[in-house]
PDB file of C-alpha atoms in Angstrom:
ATOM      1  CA  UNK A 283     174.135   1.408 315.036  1.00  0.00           C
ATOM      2  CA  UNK A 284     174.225   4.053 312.313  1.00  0.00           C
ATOM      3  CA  UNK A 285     177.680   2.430 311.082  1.00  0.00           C
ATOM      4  CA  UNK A 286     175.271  -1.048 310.907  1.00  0.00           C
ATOM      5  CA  UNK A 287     172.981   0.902 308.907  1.00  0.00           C
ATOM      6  CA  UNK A 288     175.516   2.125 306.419  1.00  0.00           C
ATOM      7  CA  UNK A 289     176.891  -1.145 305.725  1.00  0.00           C
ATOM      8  CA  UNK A 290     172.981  -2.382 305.386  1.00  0.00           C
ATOM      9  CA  UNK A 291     172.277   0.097 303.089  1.00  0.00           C
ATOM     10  CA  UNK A 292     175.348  -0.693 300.387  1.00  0.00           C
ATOM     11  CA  UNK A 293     174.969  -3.946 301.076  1.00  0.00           C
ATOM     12  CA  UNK A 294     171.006  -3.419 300.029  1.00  0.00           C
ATOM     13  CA  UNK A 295     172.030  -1.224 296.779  1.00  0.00           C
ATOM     14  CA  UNK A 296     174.921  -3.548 295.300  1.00  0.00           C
ATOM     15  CA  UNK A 297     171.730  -6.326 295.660  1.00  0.00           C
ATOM     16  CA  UNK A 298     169.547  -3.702 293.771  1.00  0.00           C
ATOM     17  CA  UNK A 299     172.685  -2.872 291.289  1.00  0.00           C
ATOM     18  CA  UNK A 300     173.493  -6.680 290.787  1.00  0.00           C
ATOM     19  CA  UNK A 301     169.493  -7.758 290.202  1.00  0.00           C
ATOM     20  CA  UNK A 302     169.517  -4.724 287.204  1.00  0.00           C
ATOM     21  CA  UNK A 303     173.017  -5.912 285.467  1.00  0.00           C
ATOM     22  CA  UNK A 304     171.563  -7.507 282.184  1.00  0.00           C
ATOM     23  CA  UNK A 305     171.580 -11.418 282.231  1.00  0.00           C
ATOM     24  CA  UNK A 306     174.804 -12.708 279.914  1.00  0.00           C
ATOM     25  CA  UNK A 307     173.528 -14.979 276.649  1.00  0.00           C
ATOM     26  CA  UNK A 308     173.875 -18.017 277.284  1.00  0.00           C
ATOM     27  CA  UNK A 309     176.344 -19.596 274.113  1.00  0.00           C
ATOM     28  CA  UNK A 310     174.601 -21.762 271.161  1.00  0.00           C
ATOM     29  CA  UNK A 311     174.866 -25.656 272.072  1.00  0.00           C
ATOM     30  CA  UNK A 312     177.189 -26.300 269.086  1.00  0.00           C
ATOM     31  CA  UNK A 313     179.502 -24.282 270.810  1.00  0.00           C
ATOM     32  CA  UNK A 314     180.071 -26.375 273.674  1.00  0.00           C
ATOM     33  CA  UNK A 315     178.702 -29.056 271.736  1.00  0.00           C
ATOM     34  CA  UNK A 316     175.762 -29.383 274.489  1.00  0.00           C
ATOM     35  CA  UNK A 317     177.732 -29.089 277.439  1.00  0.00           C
ATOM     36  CA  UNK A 318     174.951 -26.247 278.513  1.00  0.00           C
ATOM     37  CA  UNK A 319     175.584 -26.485 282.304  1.00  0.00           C
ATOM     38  CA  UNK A 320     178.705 -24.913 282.304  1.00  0.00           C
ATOM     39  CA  UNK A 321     179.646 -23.579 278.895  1.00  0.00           C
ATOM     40  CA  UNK A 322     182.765 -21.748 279.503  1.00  0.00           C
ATOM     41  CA  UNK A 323     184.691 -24.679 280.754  1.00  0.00           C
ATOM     42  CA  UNK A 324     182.930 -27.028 277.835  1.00  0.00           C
ATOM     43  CA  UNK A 325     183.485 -23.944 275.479  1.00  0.00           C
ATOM     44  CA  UNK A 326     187.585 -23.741 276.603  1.00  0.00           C
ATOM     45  CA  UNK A 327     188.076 -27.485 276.068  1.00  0.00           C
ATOM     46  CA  UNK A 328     186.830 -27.616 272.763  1.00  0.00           C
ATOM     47  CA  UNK A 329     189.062 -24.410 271.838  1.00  0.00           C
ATOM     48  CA  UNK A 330     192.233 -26.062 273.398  1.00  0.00           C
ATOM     49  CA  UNK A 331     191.424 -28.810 271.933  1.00  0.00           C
ATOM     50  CA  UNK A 332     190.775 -27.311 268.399  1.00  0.00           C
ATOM     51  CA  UNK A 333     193.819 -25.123 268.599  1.00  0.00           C
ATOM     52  CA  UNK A 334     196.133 -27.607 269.152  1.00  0.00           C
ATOM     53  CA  UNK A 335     195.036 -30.481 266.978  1.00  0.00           C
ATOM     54  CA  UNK A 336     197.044 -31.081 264.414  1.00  0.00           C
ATOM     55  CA  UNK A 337     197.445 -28.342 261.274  1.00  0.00           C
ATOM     56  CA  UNK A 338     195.272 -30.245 258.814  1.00  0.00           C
ATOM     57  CA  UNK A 339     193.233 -31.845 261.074  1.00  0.00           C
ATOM     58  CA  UNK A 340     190.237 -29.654 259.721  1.00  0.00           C
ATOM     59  CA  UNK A 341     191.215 -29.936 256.501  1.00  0.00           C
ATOM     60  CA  UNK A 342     188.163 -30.255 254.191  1.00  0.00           C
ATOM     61  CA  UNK A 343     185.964 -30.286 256.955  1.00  0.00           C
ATOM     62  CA  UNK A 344     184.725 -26.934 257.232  1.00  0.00           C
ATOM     63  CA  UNK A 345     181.872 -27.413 259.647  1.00  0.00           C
ATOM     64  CA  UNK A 346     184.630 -28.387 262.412  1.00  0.00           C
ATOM     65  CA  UNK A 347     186.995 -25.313 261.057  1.00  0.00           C
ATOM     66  CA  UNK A 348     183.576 -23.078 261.661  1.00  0.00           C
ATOM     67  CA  UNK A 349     183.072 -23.957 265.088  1.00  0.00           C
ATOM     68  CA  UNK A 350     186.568 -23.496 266.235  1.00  0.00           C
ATOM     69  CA  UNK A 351     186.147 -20.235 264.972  1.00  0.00           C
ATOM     70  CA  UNK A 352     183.808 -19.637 266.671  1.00  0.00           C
ATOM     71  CA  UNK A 353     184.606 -20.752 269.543  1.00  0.00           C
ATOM     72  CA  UNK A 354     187.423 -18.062 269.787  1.00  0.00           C
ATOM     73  CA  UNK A 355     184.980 -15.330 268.892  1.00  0.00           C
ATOM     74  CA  UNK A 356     182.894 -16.328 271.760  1.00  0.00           C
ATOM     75  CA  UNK A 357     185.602 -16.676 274.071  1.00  0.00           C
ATOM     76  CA  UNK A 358     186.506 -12.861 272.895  1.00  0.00           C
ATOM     77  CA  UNK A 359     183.642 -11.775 273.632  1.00  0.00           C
ATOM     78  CA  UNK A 360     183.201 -12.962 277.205  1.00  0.00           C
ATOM     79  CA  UNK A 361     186.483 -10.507 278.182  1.00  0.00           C
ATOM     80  CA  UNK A 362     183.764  -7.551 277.725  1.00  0.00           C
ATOM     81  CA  UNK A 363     182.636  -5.836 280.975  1.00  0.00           C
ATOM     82  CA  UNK A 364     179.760  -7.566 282.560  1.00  0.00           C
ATOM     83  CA  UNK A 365     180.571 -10.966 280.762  1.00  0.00           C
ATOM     84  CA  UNK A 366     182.255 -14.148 281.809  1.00  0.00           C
ATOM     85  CA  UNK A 367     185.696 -13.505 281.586  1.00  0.00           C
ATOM     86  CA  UNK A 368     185.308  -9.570 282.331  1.00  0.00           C
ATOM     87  CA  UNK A 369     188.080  -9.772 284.954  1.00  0.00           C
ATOM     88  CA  UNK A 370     190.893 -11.398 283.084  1.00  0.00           C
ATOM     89  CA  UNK A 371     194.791 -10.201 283.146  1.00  0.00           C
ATOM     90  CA  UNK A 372     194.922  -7.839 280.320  1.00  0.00           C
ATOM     91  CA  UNK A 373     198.199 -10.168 279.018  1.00  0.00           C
ATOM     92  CA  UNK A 374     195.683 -13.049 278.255  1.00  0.00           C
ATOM     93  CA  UNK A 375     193.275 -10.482 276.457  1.00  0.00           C
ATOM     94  CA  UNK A 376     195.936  -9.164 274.989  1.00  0.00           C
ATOM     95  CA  UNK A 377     196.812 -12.849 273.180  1.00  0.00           C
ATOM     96  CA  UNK A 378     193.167 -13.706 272.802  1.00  0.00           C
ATOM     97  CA  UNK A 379     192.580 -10.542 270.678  1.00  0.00           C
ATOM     98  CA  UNK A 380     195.642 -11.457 268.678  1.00  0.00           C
ATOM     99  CA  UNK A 381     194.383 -15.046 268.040  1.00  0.00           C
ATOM    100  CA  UNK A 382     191.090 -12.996 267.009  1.00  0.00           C
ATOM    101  CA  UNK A 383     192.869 -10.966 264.279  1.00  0.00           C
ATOM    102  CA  UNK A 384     195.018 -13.962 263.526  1.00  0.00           C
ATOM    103  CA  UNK A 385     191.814 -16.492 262.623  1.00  0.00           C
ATOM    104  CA  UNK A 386     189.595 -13.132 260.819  1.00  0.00           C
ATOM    105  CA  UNK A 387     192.091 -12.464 258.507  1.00  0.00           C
ATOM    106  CA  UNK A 388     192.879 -16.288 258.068  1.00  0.00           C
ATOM    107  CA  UNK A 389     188.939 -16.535 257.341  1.00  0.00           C
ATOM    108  CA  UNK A 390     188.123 -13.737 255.309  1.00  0.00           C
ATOM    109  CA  UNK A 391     186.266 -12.330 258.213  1.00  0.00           C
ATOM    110  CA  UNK A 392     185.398  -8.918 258.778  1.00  0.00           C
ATOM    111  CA  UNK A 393     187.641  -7.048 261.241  1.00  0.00           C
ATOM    112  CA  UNK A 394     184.544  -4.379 261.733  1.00  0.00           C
ATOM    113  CA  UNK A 395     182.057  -7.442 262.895  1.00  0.00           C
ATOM    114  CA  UNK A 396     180.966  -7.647 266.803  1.00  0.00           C
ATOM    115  CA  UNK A 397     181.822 -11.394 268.568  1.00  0.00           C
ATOM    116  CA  UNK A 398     178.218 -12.131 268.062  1.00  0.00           C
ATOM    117  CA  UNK A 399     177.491 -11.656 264.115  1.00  0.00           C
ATOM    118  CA  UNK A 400     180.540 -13.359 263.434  1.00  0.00           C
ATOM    119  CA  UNK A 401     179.607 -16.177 265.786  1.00  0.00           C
ATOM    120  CA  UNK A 402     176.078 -16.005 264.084  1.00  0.00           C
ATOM    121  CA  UNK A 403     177.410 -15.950 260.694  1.00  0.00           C
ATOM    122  CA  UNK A 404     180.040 -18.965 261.581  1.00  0.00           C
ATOM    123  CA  UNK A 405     177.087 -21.398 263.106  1.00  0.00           C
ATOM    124  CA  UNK A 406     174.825 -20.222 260.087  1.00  0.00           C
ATOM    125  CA  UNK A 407     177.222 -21.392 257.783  1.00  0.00           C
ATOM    126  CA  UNK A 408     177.936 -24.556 259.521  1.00  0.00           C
ATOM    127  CA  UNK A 409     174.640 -25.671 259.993  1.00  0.00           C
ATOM    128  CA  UNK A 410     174.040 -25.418 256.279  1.00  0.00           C
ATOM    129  CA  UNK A 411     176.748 -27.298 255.167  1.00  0.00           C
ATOM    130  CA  UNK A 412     176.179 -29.936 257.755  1.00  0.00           C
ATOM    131  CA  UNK A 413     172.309 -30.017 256.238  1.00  0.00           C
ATOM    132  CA  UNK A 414     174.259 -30.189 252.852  1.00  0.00           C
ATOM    133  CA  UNK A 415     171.598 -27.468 251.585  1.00  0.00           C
ATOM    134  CA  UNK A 416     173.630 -26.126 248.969  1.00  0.00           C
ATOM    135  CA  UNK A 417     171.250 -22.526 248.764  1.00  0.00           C
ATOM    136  CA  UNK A 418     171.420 -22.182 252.827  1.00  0.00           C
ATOM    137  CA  UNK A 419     174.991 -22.330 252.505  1.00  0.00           C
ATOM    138  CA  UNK A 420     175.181 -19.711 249.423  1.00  0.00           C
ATOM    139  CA  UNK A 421     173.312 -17.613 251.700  1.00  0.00           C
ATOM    140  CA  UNK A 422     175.170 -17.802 254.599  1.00  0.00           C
ATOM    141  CA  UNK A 423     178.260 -17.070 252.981  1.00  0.00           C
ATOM    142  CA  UNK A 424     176.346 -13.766 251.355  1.00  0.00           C
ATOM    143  CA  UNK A 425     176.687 -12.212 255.377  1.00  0.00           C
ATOM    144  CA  UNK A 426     178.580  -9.027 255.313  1.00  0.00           C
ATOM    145  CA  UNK A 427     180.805 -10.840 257.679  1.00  0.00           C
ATOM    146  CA  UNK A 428     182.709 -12.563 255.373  1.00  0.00           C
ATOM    147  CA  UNK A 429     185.157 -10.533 252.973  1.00  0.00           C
ATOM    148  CA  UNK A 430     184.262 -10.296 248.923  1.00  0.00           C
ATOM    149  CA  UNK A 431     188.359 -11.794 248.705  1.00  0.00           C
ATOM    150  CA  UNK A 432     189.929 -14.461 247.072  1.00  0.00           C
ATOM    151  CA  UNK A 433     189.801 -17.537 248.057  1.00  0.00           C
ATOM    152  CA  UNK A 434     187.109 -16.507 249.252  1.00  0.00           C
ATOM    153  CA  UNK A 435     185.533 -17.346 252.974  1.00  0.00           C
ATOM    154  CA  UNK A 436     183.599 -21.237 252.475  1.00  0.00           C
ATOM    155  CA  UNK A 437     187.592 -21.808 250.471  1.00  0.00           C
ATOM    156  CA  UNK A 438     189.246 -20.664 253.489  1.00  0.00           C
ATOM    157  CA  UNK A 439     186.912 -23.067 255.996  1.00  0.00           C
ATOM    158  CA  UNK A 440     187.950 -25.947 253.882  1.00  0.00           C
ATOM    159  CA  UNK A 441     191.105 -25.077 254.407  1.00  0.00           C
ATOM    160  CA  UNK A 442     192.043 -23.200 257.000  1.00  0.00           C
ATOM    161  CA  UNK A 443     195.440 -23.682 258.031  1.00  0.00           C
ATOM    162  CA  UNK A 444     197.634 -23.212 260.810  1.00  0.00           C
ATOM    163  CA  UNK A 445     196.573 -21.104 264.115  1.00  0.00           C
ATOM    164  CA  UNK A 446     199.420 -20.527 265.862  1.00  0.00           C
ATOM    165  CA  UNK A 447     198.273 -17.485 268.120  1.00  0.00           C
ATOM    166  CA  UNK A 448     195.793 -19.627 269.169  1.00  0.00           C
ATOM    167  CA  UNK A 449     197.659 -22.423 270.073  1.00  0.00           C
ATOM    168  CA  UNK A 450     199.470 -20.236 272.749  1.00  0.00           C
ATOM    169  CA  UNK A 451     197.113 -18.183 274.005  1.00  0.00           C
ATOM    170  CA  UNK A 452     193.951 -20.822 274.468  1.00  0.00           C
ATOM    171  CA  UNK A 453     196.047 -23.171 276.753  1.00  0.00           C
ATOM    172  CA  UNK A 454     197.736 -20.096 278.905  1.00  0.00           C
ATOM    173  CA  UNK A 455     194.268 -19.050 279.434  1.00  0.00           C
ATOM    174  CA  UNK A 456     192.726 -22.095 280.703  1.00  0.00           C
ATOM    175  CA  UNK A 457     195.909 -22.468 282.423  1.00  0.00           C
ATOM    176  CA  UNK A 458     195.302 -19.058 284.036  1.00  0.00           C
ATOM    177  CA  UNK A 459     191.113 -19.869 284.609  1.00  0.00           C
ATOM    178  CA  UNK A 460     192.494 -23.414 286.770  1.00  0.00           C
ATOM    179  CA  UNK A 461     195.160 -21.460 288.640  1.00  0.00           C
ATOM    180  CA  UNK A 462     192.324 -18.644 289.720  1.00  0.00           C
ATOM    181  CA  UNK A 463     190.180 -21.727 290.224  1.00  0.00           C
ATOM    182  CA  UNK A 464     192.549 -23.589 293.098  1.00  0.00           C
ATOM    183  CA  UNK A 465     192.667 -19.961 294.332  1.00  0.00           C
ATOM    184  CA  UNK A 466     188.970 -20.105 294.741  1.00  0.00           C
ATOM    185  CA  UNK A 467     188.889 -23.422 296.565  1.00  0.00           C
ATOM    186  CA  UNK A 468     191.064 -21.715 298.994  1.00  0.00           C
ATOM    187  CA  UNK A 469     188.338 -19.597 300.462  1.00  0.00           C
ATOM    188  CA  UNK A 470     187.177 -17.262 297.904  1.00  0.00           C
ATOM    189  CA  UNK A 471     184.972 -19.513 295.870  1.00  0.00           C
ATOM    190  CA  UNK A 472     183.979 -22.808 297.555  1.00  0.00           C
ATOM    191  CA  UNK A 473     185.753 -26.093 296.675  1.00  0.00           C
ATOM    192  CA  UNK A 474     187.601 -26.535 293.655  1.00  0.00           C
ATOM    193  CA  UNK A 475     185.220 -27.664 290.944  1.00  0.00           C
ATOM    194  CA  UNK A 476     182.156 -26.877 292.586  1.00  0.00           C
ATOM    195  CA  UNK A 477     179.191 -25.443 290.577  1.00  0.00           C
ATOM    196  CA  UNK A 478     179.334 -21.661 290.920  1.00  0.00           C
ATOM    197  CA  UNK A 479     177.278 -20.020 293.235  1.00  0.00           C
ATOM    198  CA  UNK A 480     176.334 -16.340 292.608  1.00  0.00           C
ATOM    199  CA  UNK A 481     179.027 -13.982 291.626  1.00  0.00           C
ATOM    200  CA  UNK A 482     181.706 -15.746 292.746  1.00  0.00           C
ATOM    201  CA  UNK A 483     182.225 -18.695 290.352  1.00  0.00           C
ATOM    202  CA  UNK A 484     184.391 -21.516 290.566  1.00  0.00           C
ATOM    203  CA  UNK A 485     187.064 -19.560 288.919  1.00  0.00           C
ATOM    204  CA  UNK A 486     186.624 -17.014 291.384  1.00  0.00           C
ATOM    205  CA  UNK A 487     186.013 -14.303 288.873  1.00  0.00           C
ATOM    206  CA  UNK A 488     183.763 -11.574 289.618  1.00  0.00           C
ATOM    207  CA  UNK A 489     180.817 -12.145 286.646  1.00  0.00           C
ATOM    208  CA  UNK A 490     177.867 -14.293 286.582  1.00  0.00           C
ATOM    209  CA  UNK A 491     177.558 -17.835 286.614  1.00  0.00           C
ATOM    210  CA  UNK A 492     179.502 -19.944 283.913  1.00  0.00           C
TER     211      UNK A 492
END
């Protein structure tokens, strides 16, 4: 009885410790371009299929070249603890970071920025120019996000060039998220491609649901 007890009682406080984790933000809608049911899957589509479209595909159009930025910021920001993706293999952070660095410096974009303001700043910027408001967009591009360089950032989103660390490490990592998935539907996580349910999601990653 007292070992029943025990187990009732951790069973009670991971409840209690679970109910006080802080709820994750839910992404912007642009971001999984309003796929707001489950936004990480939408989300890793869209960067798949950004990163491997062809190099100029976003040539001159810098609203799409915004997004898939950030898109990868977002996705780099769900590997924190408590977040989507907290539980990933460190080799797939690893090449998500580097993707990161890879599309910042491409962009002009702050190494120093958090996931968030340079998500905020990205989304800012794209609404503007897709409102073709010529003074919203001046101010967007005044966030201390974007580098005082040469070209400088709005240049860079008309042109942005190649992404090749992102080309790799996008499709390993939804590779990796379906693998962990069919693991799931084995026992851990309900059947494969069910809606998540709890803490164990349908990629059967501890985190909340997607």
């Amino acid at each position: 009885m007292r070992a029943l007890g025990v187990l009732a009682m951790a069973a009670l406080l991971a409840g209690c410790a679970e109910a006080r984790r802080p709820a994750v933000p839910e992404p912007a809608a642009e971001l999984s371009d309003g796929r707001v049911v489950t936004p990480l899957s939408a989300i890793l589509d869209l960067a798949v299929a950004d990163a491997t479209a062809p190099e100029t595909a976003r040539d001159n159009r810098p609203v799409e070249a915004a997004h898939a930025a950030a898109r990868l910021e977002w996705l780099s920001g769900e590997t924190r603890a408590g977040y989507r993706l907290a539980n990933l293999p460190s080799s797939h952070r690893f090449a998500l970071q580097r993707a990161v660095d890879e599309s910042r410096a491409a962009l002009a974009i702050s190494p120093d920025a958090t996931p968030e303001q340079v998500v905020q700043a990205l989304l800012a910027a794209s609404r503007a120019l897709q409102a073709n408001d010529a003074a919203a967009v001046q101010q967007a591009m005044t966030s201390p996000v974007f580098l005082r360089v040469r070209p400088d950032a709005l240049a860079r989103l008309r042109q942005p060039g190649p992404r090749p660390g992102a080309a790799l490490a996008l499709p390993a990592l939804r590779e990796e998220l379906e693998r962990q998935q069919g693991f799931a539907g084995r026992g851990l996580g309900g059947p494969v491609g069910a809606e998540p349910v709890g803490v164990l999601n349908w990629m059967g990653l501890a985190g909340p649901p997607l």
